[in-house]
Amino acid sequence: MAEMMKINVEELESGMIVAENIIEPGSERVLLLKDTILDSVMIFNLKERYNIDTVYIKKTFSASTVSDEMRAEINIHQSLSTLKEVFGDDDGAPITEFTNEASQHIKNVTNDLITSLYADDNILLKMHQLQSYDDYTYKHCLRVAMMSVTIGKSLGLPENKMHDLCEAALLHDLGKRTIDVDIIRKPGRLTDSEFAAVKKHPQNGYLLLRKNGRYTEEIMNAVLMHHEKYDGTGYPLGLKGEQITYLARIITVADVYDALTSNRPYRQPWSVAEAEEFMMGGANTHFDYDIILAFLNAFAPFPVGSTVLLSDGRKATVVSNNTNVLRPVIKTEDEETIDLYNDFKYLTLSIKALDKSEIKEINV
Ligand SMILES: [Fe+2]
């Protein structure tokens, strides 16, 4: 058992690990479980909301001694719980105001994500860990931000634009939290009036940010235009080509791919092969062609280290990626190394899906 120490809440730092369950004073309720990695929101709540004085922390870990990879993992956890705080649950009260505190939280998450992106190439593996059945808006926004910055890096965006891109992607669906949850979550077809309500979410998000007063036109426009299509058939403005801002065109690609490959109440997720085919088919109509190219270059649907299910029923681990990202080099559970792209002996063997049973889901 790792050694622990009792410390005052004032000395807590993000990244420290809870050594014993933290119980709400005067009740039996567990506030944080043993082994939870603390983040700034949790620390704030312990201090301000629950008046906790001291906490048992594992001695073996501290924020200053974690590796880059672990730091990246901590950042994702921290980002998710901060976003949950900002967005609230989808079935909670609708958002009517975007406060300065909320915008500061989004800035912090942006800094953490961009640090993670440069510290850990496997950020996309962590993105898959965020996929779950109860798919809240804040989780979707985090995945879209992670994918948007990955595409942005591949496009060679300068760092200040990467920050704008990340903030806009994190906030792109903020306006969904102004719409009746029964419509957002409705399984099956929407009526015309319900669909009209959903289509208001880009403007509603834009208006919340404008009222906040801290956002540049560039970020607000990316939120407003994330449902525009390159050929002018999108909404709300029906803008075409380069009339749609560059950041919005990147977020659209990440958003659509994420929507296709995620669970929805009314359908199963598409396979990555089907989704990639759809994305390629939409280049120059729905999407900006160059951004689709960057997406295909940057995005490995089966990241190195992930476990996949093969068409012959075996499981395998991805060792490296090929130019055809759907056919990487893999190592099967019986230790056979197979190059699915270059070794024609294996033409009939394919990857059916990522093995999500292996994935430790990140939840807050
Ligand atoms: Fe949206």
Coordinates of C-alpha atoms and ligand atoms in Angstrom, one line a residue:
M1 CA 0.0 0.0 0.0
A2 CA 1.3 3.4 -1.0
E3 CA 2.3 5.5 1.9
M4 CA 0.0 8.4 2.7
M5 CA 0.1 11.7 4.4
K6 CA -2.5 14.0 5.9
I7 CA -2.4 17.5 4.5
N8 CA -4.4 20.7 4.8
V9 CA -6.7 21.4 1.9
E10 CA -4.9 24.7 1.4
E11 CA -1.8 22.7 0.3
L12 CA -3.6 20.5 -2.2
E13 CA -2.4 20.6 -5.8
S14 CA -3.8 19.2 -9.0
G15 CA -2.4 15.8 -9.8
M16 CA -2.3 14.6 -6.2
I17 CA -4.0 11.3 -5.6
V18 CA -6.6 10.7 -2.8
A19 CA -5.4 8.0 -0.4
E20 CA -8.7 7.5 1.5
N21 CA -12.3 8.2 0.6
I22 CA -13.3 11.7 1.4
I23 CA -16.6 11.9 3.3
E24 CA -18.9 14.9 3.6
P25 CA -18.8 16.2 7.2
G26 CA -21.9 15.3 9.1
S27 CA -23.1 12.7 6.6
E28 CA -22.2 9.4 5.1
R29 CA -21.9 10.7 1.5
V30 CA -18.6 10.0 -0.3
L31 CA -17.4 13.1 -2.1
L32 CA -14.3 11.6 -3.7
L33 CA -13.2 8.1 -3.9
K34 CA -9.8 6.8 -3.0
D35 CA -7.4 6.9 -6.0
T36 CA -9.1 10.0 -7.5
I37 CA -6.6 12.3 -9.2
L38 CA -7.4 15.8 -7.9
D39 CA -8.0 18.7 -10.2
S40 CA -8.6 22.4 -9.6
V41 CA -12.4 22.1 -9.6
M42 CA -12.4 19.3 -7.0
I43 CA -10.0 21.2 -4.8
F44 CA -12.2 24.3 -5.0
N45 CA -15.2 22.3 -4.1
L46 CA -13.5 20.6 -1.1
K47 CA -12.5 24.0 0.2
E48 CA -15.4 26.2 -0.6
R49 CA -18.4 23.9 -0.9
Y50 CA -17.8 21.2 1.6
N51 CA -15.5 22.9 4.1
I52 CA -13.1 20.0 4.3
D53 CA -10.0 20.7 6.4
T54 CA -7.6 17.9 5.8
V55 CA -7.3 15.1 3.2
Y56 CA -5.2 11.9 3.0
I57 CA -2.9 12.0 0.0
K58 CA -0.7 9.3 -1.5
K59 CA 3.0 10.1 -0.8
T60 CA 4.3 8.5 -3.9
F61 CA 2.7 10.9 -6.4
S62 CA 2.8 14.6 -6.5
A63 CA 2.1 17.1 -9.3
S64 CA 5.8 17.8 -9.7
T65 CA 7.0 14.2 -10.2
V66 CA 4.5 12.9 -12.8
S67 CA 5.7 12.0 -16.3
D68 CA 4.6 13.8 -19.4
E69 CA 2.3 11.0 -20.3
M70 CA 0.7 10.9 -16.9
R71 CA 0.4 14.7 -16.9
A72 CA -1.5 14.4 -20.2
E73 CA -3.8 11.8 -18.7
I74 CA -4.4 14.0 -15.7
N75 CA -5.1 17.0 -18.0
I76 CA -7.8 15.0 -19.8
H77 CA -9.5 14.1 -16.5
Q78 CA -9.1 17.6 -15.2
S79 CA -10.5 19.0 -18.5
L80 CA -13.5 16.8 -18.4
S81 CA -14.5 17.6 -14.9
T82 CA -14.0 21.3 -15.5
L83 CA -16.1 21.2 -18.6
K84 CA -18.8 19.3 -16.7
E85 CA -18.7 22.2 -14.2
V86 CA -19.1 24.8 -17.0
F87 CA -21.7 23.0 -19.1
G88 CA -23.6 21.1 -16.4
D89 CA -25.4 17.9 -17.3
D90 CA -27.7 18.0 -20.3
D91 CA -30.7 17.4 -18.2
G92 CA -29.9 20.2 -15.8
A93 CA -31.2 23.7 -15.9
P94 CA -30.5 25.4 -19.3
I95 CA -27.6 27.8 -19.5
T96 CA -28.7 31.5 -19.7
E97 CA -25.4 33.2 -19.0
F98 CA -21.8 32.4 -19.7
T99 CA -19.9 33.9 -16.8
N100 CA -16.3 35.2 -16.6
E101 CA -15.4 32.3 -14.3
A102 CA -16.6 29.9 -17.0
S103 CA -14.5 31.6 -19.7
Q104 CA -11.5 31.4 -17.4
H105 CA -12.2 27.6 -17.0
I106 CA -12.3 27.2 -20.7
K107 CA -8.9 29.1 -21.1
N108 CA -7.4 26.7 -18.5
V109 CA -8.7 23.6 -20.3
T110 CA -7.3 25.0 -23.6
N111 CA -3.8 25.5 -22.0
D112 CA -4.0 21.9 -20.6
L113 CA -5.1 20.3 -23.9
I114 CA -2.5 22.1 -26.0
T115 CA 0.2 21.1 -23.5
S116 CA -1.1 17.5 -23.7
L117 CA -1.1 17.6 -27.5
Y118 CA 2.6 18.4 -27.6
A119 CA 3.6 16.1 -24.7
D120 CA 1.8 13.0 -25.8
D121 CA 1.2 11.8 -29.4
N122 CA -1.4 9.4 -28.2
I123 CA -4.0 12.0 -27.3
L124 CA -6.4 10.3 -29.7
L125 CA -6.3 7.1 -27.8
K126 CA -7.5 9.0 -24.8
M127 CA -10.2 10.6 -27.0
H128 CA -11.7 7.1 -27.6
Q129 CA -11.8 6.7 -23.8
L130 CA -14.3 9.5 -23.7
Q131 CA -16.9 7.7 -25.8
S132 CA -19.7 6.3 -23.8
Y133 CA -23.4 5.6 -24.1
D134 CA -24.6 8.6 -22.0
D135 CA -23.0 11.0 -24.3
Y136 CA -23.2 14.5 -22.7
T137 CA -22.6 17.6 -24.7
Y138 CA -19.5 18.4 -22.7
K139 CA -17.9 15.1 -23.6
H140 CA -18.6 15.6 -27.3
C141 CA -17.1 19.1 -27.1
L142 CA -14.0 17.8 -25.5
R143 CA -13.5 15.1 -28.1
V144 CA -14.2 17.6 -30.9
A145 CA -11.6 20.0 -29.4
M146 CA -9.0 17.2 -29.1
M147 CA -9.6 16.2 -32.7
S148 CA -9.7 19.8 -33.9
V149 CA -6.3 20.6 -32.4
T150 CA -4.9 17.4 -33.9
I151 CA -6.0 18.6 -37.3
G152 CA -4.8 22.1 -36.6
K153 CA -1.3 20.8 -35.7
S154 CA -1.2 18.8 -39.0
L155 CA -2.2 22.0 -40.9
G156 CA 0.7 23.8 -39.2
L157 CA -1.4 26.5 -37.4
P158 CA 0.6 28.9 -35.3
E159 CA 0.2 28.6 -31.5
N160 CA -2.1 31.5 -31.0
K161 CA -4.5 30.1 -33.6
M162 CA -4.3 26.7 -32.0
H163 CA -5.6 28.4 -28.8
D164 CA -8.4 30.1 -30.6
L165 CA -9.3 26.8 -32.4
C166 CA -9.3 24.9 -29.1
E167 CA -11.5 27.4 -27.3
A168 CA -13.9 27.6 -30.1
A169 CA -14.1 23.8 -30.4
L170 CA -14.7 23.4 -26.7
L171 CA -17.6 25.9 -26.9
H172 CA -19.0 25.0 -30.3
D173 CA -22.1 23.3 -28.9
L174 CA -22.5 25.5 -25.9
G175 CA -25.8 26.7 -27.4
K176 CA -27.2 23.1 -27.2
R177 CA -27.5 23.7 -23.5
T178 CA -30.0 26.4 -24.1
I179 CA -32.4 24.0 -25.9
D180 CA -35.0 21.7 -24.3
V181 CA -33.2 18.4 -23.4
D182 CA -36.1 16.3 -24.5
I183 CA -35.5 17.6 -28.1
I184 CA -31.7 17.1 -27.9
R185 CA -32.2 13.6 -26.6
K186 CA -35.2 12.5 -28.6
P187 CA -34.8 9.1 -30.0
G188 CA -36.1 9.1 -33.6
R189 CA -37.1 11.8 -36.1
L190 CA -37.6 15.4 -35.0
T191 CA -40.7 17.3 -36.1
D192 CA -40.1 20.5 -38.2
S193 CA -40.5 22.8 -35.2
E194 CA -38.1 20.6 -33.0
F195 CA -35.5 20.7 -35.8
A196 CA -35.9 24.4 -36.1
A197 CA -35.2 24.7 -32.4
V198 CA -32.1 22.5 -32.6
K199 CA -30.8 24.6 -35.6
K200 CA -30.8 27.7 -33.3
H201 CA -27.9 26.3 -31.2
P202 CA -25.0 27.9 -33.2
Q203 CA -26.6 31.4 -32.8
N204 CA -27.5 30.8 -29.2
G205 CA -23.9 29.8 -28.4
Y206 CA -22.6 32.9 -30.3
L207 CA -25.0 35.2 -28.3
L208 CA -23.9 33.7 -24.9
L209 CA -20.2 34.4 -25.9
R210 CA -21.0 37.9 -27.2
K211 CA -22.8 38.8 -23.9
N212 CA -19.7 37.5 -22.0
G213 CA -17.7 40.1 -23.8
R214 CA -14.3 38.4 -23.6
Y215 CA -14.3 36.6 -27.0
T216 CA -12.8 37.7 -30.3
E217 CA -14.9 37.7 -33.5
E218 CA -12.8 34.8 -34.7
I219 CA -13.8 32.5 -31.8
M220 CA -17.5 33.6 -31.9
N221 CA -17.7 33.2 -35.6
A222 CA -16.2 29.7 -35.4
V223 CA -19.0 28.8 -33.0
L224 CA -21.7 30.5 -35.1
M225 CA -20.5 28.8 -38.4
H226 CA -19.8 25.2 -37.3
H227 CA -22.9 23.8 -39.1
E228 CA -22.2 25.7 -42.4
K229 CA -21.2 23.5 -45.4
Y230 CA -18.6 24.3 -47.9
D231 CA -21.1 24.3 -50.8
G232 CA -23.5 26.7 -49.1
T233 CA -26.1 24.2 -48.0
G234 CA -25.5 24.4 -44.2
Y235 CA -27.1 26.6 -41.5
P236 CA -27.7 29.2 -40.0
L237 CA -26.4 31.6 -42.7
G238 CA -25.9 29.4 -45.8
L239 CA -22.3 30.6 -46.2
K240 CA -20.1 29.1 -48.9
G241 CA -16.4 28.2 -49.2
E242 CA -14.0 30.8 -47.6
Q243 CA -16.9 32.9 -46.4
I244 CA -16.9 30.3 -43.6
T245 CA -14.0 31.0 -41.3
Y246 CA -11.0 28.7 -41.3
L247 CA -11.5 27.6 -37.7
A248 CA -15.2 26.8 -38.3
R249 CA -14.2 24.6 -41.3
I250 CA -11.8 22.6 -39.1
I251 CA -14.3 22.2 -36.3
T252 CA -17.0 21.0 -38.8
V253 CA -14.7 18.1 -39.9
A254 CA -14.0 17.1 -36.3
D255 CA -17.7 17.5 -35.3
V256 CA -19.2 15.4 -38.1
Y257 CA -16.6 12.6 -37.6
D258 CA -17.3 12.5 -33.9
A259 CA -21.1 12.5 -34.4
L260 CA -20.8 9.6 -36.8
T261 CA -18.6 7.4 -34.6
S262 CA -20.4 8.1 -31.4
N263 CA -23.5 6.4 -29.9
R264 CA -26.8 8.1 -30.5
P265 CA -30.1 7.3 -28.9
Y266 CA -31.5 6.2 -32.3
R267 CA -28.5 4.4 -33.9
Q268 CA -25.3 2.5 -33.4
P269 CA -22.0 4.3 -34.1
W270 CA -20.7 4.0 -37.6
S271 CA -17.4 2.0 -38.1
V272 CA -14.3 4.1 -38.6
A273 CA -14.1 2.8 -42.2
E274 CA -17.6 3.9 -43.0
A275 CA -17.1 7.3 -41.3
E276 CA -13.8 7.9 -43.2
E277 CA -15.5 7.0 -46.5
F278 CA -18.3 9.5 -45.7
M279 CA -15.7 12.2 -44.8
M280 CA -13.8 11.7 -48.1
G281 CA -17.1 11.7 -50.0
G282 CA -17.9 15.1 -48.5
A283 CA -14.6 16.8 -49.5
N284 CA -15.5 20.0 -51.5
T285 CA -19.2 19.7 -50.9
H286 CA -19.7 19.4 -47.1
F287 CA -16.1 20.0 -46.2
D288 CA -13.0 22.0 -47.2
Y289 CA -10.9 19.6 -49.3
D290 CA -7.5 20.6 -47.7
I291 CA -8.9 20.1 -44.2
I292 CA -10.1 16.6 -45.1
L293 CA -6.6 15.9 -46.4
A294 CA -5.1 17.1 -43.1
F295 CA -7.7 15.1 -41.1
L296 CA -6.8 11.9 -43.0
N297 CA -3.1 12.5 -42.5
A298 CA -3.5 13.4 -38.8
F299 CA -6.1 11.0 -37.7
A300 CA -5.3 7.3 -36.9
P301 CA -8.6 5.7 -36.2
F302 CA -6.7 2.8 -34.6
P303 CA -4.0 4.6 -32.6
V304 CA -0.7 2.8 -31.7
G305 CA -1.3 0.8 -28.5
S306 CA -5.0 0.4 -29.0
T307 CA -6.6 -3.1 -29.0
V308 CA -8.7 -4.1 -32.1
L309 CA -11.0 -6.9 -33.0
L310 CA -10.1 -8.8 -36.2
S311 CA -12.5 -10.3 -38.7
D312 CA -11.3 -13.8 -37.8
G313 CA -12.3 -13.3 -34.2
R314 CA -8.9 -12.6 -32.7
K315 CA -7.8 -9.6 -30.8
A316 CA -4.6 -7.6 -31.7
T317 CA -2.6 -4.6 -30.5
V318 CA -1.7 -1.9 -33.0
V319 CA 2.1 -1.6 -33.4
S320 CA 2.4 1.1 -36.1
N321 CA 0.3 2.8 -38.7
N322 CA 0.5 2.5 -42.5
T323 CA -0.5 5.1 -45.1
N324 CA -3.8 3.3 -45.2
V325 CA -4.7 4.0 -41.6
L326 CA -7.5 1.4 -41.7
R327 CA -4.8 -1.4 -42.2
P328 CA -2.0 -0.8 -39.6
V329 CA 0.7 -3.3 -38.5
I330 CA -0.7 -5.3 -35.6
K331 CA 0.4 -8.0 -33.1
T332 CA -2.2 -10.6 -32.4
E333 CA -2.9 -12.1 -29.0
D334 CA -0.9 -15.2 -30.1
E335 CA 2.1 -13.1 -30.8
E336 CA 1.9 -13.0 -34.6
T337 CA 3.0 -9.7 -36.2
I338 CA 0.9 -8.8 -39.3
D339 CA 1.2 -5.9 -41.7
L340 CA -2.3 -5.6 -42.9
Y341 CA -1.5 -3.2 -45.7
N342 CA 1.8 -4.6 -47.2
D343 CA 1.5 -8.3 -46.7
F344 CA -1.0 -9.6 -49.3
K345 CA -1.3 -12.9 -47.6
Y346 CA -3.6 -11.1 -45.2
L347 CA -5.8 -9.4 -47.8
T348 CA -9.0 -11.1 -46.4
L349 CA -8.2 -10.2 -42.8
S350 CA -9.5 -6.8 -41.6
I351 CA -10.1 -4.9 -38.5
K352 CA -13.8 -4.9 -37.4
A353 CA -13.6 -2.4 -34.6
L354 CA -11.7 -0.9 -31.8
D355 CA -12.0 -3.2 -28.7
K356 CA -13.7 -0.8 -26.4
S357 CA -14.0 -3.4 -23.6
E358 CA -10.3 -2.9 -23.1
I359 CA -10.7 0.8 -22.7
K360 CA -10.8 2.2 -19.3
E361 CA -13.4 4.8 -19.6
I362 CA -12.8 8.2 -18.3
N363 CA -15.7 9.5 -16.2
V364 CA -16.1 12.2 -13.7
Ligands
FE1 FE -23.4 21.7 -33.3

